[in-house]
Short mmCIF file of C-alpha atoms in Angstrom, two decimals:
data_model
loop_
_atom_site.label_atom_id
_atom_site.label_comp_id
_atom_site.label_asym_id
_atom_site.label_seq_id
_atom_site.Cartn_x
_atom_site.Cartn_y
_atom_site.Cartn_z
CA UNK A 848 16.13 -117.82 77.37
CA UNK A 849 14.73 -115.06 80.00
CA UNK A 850 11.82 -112.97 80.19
CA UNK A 851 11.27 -109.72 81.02
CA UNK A 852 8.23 -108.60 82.47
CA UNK A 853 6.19 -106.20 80.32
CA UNK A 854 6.79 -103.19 81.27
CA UNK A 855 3.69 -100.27 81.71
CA UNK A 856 2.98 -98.20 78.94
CA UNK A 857 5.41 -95.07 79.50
CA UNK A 858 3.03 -92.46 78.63
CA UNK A 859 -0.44 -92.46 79.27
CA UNK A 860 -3.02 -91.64 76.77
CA UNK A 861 -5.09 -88.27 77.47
CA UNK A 862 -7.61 -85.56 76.22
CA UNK A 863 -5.96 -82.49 78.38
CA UNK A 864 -4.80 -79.84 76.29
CA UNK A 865 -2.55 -77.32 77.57
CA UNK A 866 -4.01 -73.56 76.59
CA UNK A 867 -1.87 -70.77 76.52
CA UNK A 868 -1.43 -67.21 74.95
CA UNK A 869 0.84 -65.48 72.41
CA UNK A 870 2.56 -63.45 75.24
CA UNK A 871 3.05 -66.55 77.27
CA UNK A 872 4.41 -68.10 73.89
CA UNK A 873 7.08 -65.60 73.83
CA UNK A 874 8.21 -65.49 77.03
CA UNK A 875 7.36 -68.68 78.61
CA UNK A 876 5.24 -69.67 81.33
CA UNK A 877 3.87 -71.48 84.12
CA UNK A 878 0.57 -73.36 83.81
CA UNK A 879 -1.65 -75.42 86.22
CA UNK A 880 -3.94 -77.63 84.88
CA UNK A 881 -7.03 -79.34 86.59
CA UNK A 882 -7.55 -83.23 84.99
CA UNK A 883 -9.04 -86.15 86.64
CA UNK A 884 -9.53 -84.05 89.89
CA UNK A 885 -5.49 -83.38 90.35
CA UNK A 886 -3.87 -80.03 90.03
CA UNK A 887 -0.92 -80.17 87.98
CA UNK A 888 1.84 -77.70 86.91
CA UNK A 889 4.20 -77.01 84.33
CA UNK A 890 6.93 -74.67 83.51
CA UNK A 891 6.07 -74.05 79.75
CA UNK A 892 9.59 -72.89 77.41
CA UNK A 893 9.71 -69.65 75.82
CA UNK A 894 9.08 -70.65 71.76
CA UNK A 895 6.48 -73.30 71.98
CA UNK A 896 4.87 -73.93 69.31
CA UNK A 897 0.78 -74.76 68.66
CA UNK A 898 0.74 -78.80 68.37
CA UNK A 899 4.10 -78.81 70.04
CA UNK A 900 3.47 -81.43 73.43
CA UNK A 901 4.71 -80.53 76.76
CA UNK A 902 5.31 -83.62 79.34
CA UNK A 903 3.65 -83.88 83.03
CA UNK A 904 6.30 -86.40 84.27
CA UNK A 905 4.90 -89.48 86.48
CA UNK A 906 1.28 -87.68 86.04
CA UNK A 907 -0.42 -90.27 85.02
CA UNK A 908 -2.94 -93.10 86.97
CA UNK A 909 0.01 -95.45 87.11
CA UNK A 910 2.92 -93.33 87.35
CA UNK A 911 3.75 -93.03 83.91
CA UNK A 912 4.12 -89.71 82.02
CA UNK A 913 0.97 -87.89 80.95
CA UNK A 914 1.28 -85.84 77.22
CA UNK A 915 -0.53 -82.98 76.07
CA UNK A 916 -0.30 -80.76 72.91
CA UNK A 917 -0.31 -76.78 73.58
CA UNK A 918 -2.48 -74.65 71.84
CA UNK A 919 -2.06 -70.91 71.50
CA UNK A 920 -4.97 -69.14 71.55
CA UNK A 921 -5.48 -65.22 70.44
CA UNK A 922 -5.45 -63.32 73.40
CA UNK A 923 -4.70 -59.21 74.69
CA UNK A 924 -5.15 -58.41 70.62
CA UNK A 925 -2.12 -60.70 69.95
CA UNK A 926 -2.22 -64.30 67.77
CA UNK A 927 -0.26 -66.67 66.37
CA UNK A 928 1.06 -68.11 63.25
CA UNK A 929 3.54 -70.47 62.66
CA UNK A 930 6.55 -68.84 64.66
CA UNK A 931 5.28 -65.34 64.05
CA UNK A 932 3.33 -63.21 65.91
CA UNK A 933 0.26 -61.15 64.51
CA UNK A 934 -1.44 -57.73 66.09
CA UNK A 935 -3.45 -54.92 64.96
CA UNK A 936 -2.77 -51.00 65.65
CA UNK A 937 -5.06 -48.17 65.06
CA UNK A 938 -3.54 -45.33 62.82
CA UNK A 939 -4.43 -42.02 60.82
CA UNK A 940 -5.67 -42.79 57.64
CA UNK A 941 -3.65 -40.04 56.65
CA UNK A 942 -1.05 -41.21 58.13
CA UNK A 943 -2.01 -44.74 56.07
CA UNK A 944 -2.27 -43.03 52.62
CA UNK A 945 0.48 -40.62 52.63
CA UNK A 946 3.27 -42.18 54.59
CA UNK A 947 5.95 -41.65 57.29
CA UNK A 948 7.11 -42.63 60.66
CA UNK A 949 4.75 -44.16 62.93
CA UNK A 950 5.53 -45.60 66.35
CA UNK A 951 3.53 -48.98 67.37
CA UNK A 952 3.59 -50.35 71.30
CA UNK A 953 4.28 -53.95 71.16
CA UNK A 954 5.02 -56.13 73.63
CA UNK A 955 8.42 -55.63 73.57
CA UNK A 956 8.16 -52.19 74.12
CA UNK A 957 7.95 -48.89 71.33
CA UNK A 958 8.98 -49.40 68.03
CA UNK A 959 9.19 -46.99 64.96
CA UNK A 960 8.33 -48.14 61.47
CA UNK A 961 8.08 -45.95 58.53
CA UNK A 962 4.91 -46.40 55.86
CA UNK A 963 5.74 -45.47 52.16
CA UNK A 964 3.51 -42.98 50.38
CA UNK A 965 0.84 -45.18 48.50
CA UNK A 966 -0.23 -48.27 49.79
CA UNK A 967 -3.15 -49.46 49.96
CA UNK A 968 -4.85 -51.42 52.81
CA UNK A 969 -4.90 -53.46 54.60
CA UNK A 970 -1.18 -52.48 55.42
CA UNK A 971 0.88 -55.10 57.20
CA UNK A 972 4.59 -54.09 58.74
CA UNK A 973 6.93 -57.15 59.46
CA UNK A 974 9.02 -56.32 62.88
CA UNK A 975 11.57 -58.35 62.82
CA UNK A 976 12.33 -60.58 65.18
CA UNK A 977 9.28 -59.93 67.51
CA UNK A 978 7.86 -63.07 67.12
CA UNK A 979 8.44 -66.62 69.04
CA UNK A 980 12.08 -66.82 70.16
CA UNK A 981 14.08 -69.50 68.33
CA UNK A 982 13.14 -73.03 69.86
CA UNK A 983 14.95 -76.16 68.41
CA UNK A 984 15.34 -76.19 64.73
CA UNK A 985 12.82 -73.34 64.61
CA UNK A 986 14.11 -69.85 63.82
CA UNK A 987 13.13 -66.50 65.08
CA UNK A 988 9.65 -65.41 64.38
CA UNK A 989 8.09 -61.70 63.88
CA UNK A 990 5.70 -59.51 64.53
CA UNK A 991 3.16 -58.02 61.96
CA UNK A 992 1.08 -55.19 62.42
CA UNK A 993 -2.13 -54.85 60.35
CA UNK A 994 -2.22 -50.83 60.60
CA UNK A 995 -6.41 -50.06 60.68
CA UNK A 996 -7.45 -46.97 59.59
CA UNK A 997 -9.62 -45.09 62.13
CA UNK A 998 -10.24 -41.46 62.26
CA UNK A 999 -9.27 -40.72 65.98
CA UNK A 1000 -6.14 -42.25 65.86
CA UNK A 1001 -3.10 -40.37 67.21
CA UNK A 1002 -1.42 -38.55 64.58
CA UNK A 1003 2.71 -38.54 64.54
CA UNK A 1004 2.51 -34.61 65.79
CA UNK A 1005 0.68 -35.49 69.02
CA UNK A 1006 2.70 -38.97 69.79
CA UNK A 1007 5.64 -36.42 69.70
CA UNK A 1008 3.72 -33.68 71.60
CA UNK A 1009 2.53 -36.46 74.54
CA UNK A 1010 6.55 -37.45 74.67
CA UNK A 1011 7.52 -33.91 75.08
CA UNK A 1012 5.16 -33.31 77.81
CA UNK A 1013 6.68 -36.56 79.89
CA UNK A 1014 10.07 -35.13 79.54
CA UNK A 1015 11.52 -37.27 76.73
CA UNK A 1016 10.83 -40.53 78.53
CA UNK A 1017 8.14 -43.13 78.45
CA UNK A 1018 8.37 -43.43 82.52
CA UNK A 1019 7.87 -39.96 84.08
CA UNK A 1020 5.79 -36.77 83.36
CA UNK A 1021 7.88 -33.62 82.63
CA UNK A 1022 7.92 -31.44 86.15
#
């Protein structure tokens, strides 16, 4: 009969957490971390999840791998959910009460939504698929926009009025 040595324990235990936000969520990131007096870095996947663990290979005192669970903090008026994203916008209450088109920057660039006459608030929009991108077996997440009432809000006249004036584009004024 032979014996193997033992061999060290393959991942080391620690208390480092790796903090991101939503935005870096969605489109993935590089972190550097500062634990036990080393600098360490990380290429972070688009999709990760809160509790999810990323791996700092051969980080450890020993060698061995070092562990750490991510956690997604609310950040730039974005938070997180589950796989979905979550976000507030500022709109006419007029705009709230009676309904139509309105026209929210996310980070994914404009998008148009229309309100039905009636609701009452708080009103939340679902944008699909503007959430965390698809990562293993989880599927696509989305974006909702709590719409807040508030007085000096642009109304849907003006947003059309301030794209006329740059010519029809987001990018240049109108000459």
């Amino acid at each position: 009969i032979s014996f193997r040595p033992a061999t060290p324990f393959s991942v080391a235990p620690s208390s480092l957490v790796v903090v991101i936000a939503p935005l870096q969520a969605v489109a993935g990131c590089r972190v550097q971390v500062e634990h036990d007096g080393r600098t360490l870095k990380l290429a972070v996947p688009p999709g990760v999840r809160s509790g999810e663990t990323v791996t700092f290979e051969g980080a450890g005192d020993d060698g061995c791998d070092l562990i750490a669970p991510v956690l997604i903090r609310p950040s730039d008026g974005y938070s997180v959910l589950g796989d979905d994203l979550f976000m507030q916008w500022d709109a006419s209450p007029r705009l709230i009460e009676e309904g139509g088109r309105i026209e929210v920057q996310t980070h994914a660039g404009p998008r148009s939504a229309w309100i039905t006459p009636g609701l009452r608030q708080p009103v939340r929009l679902r944008l699909r698929g503007l959430g965390l991108p698809p990562r293993g077996d989880r599927p696509q997440g989305h974006l909702f926009v709590t719409l807040r009432g508030v007085a000096q809000a642009a109304s849907p006249a003006e947003i059309m009025l301030d794209h006329f004036a740059r010519g029809g584009t987001n990018d240049r004024p109108a000459a």
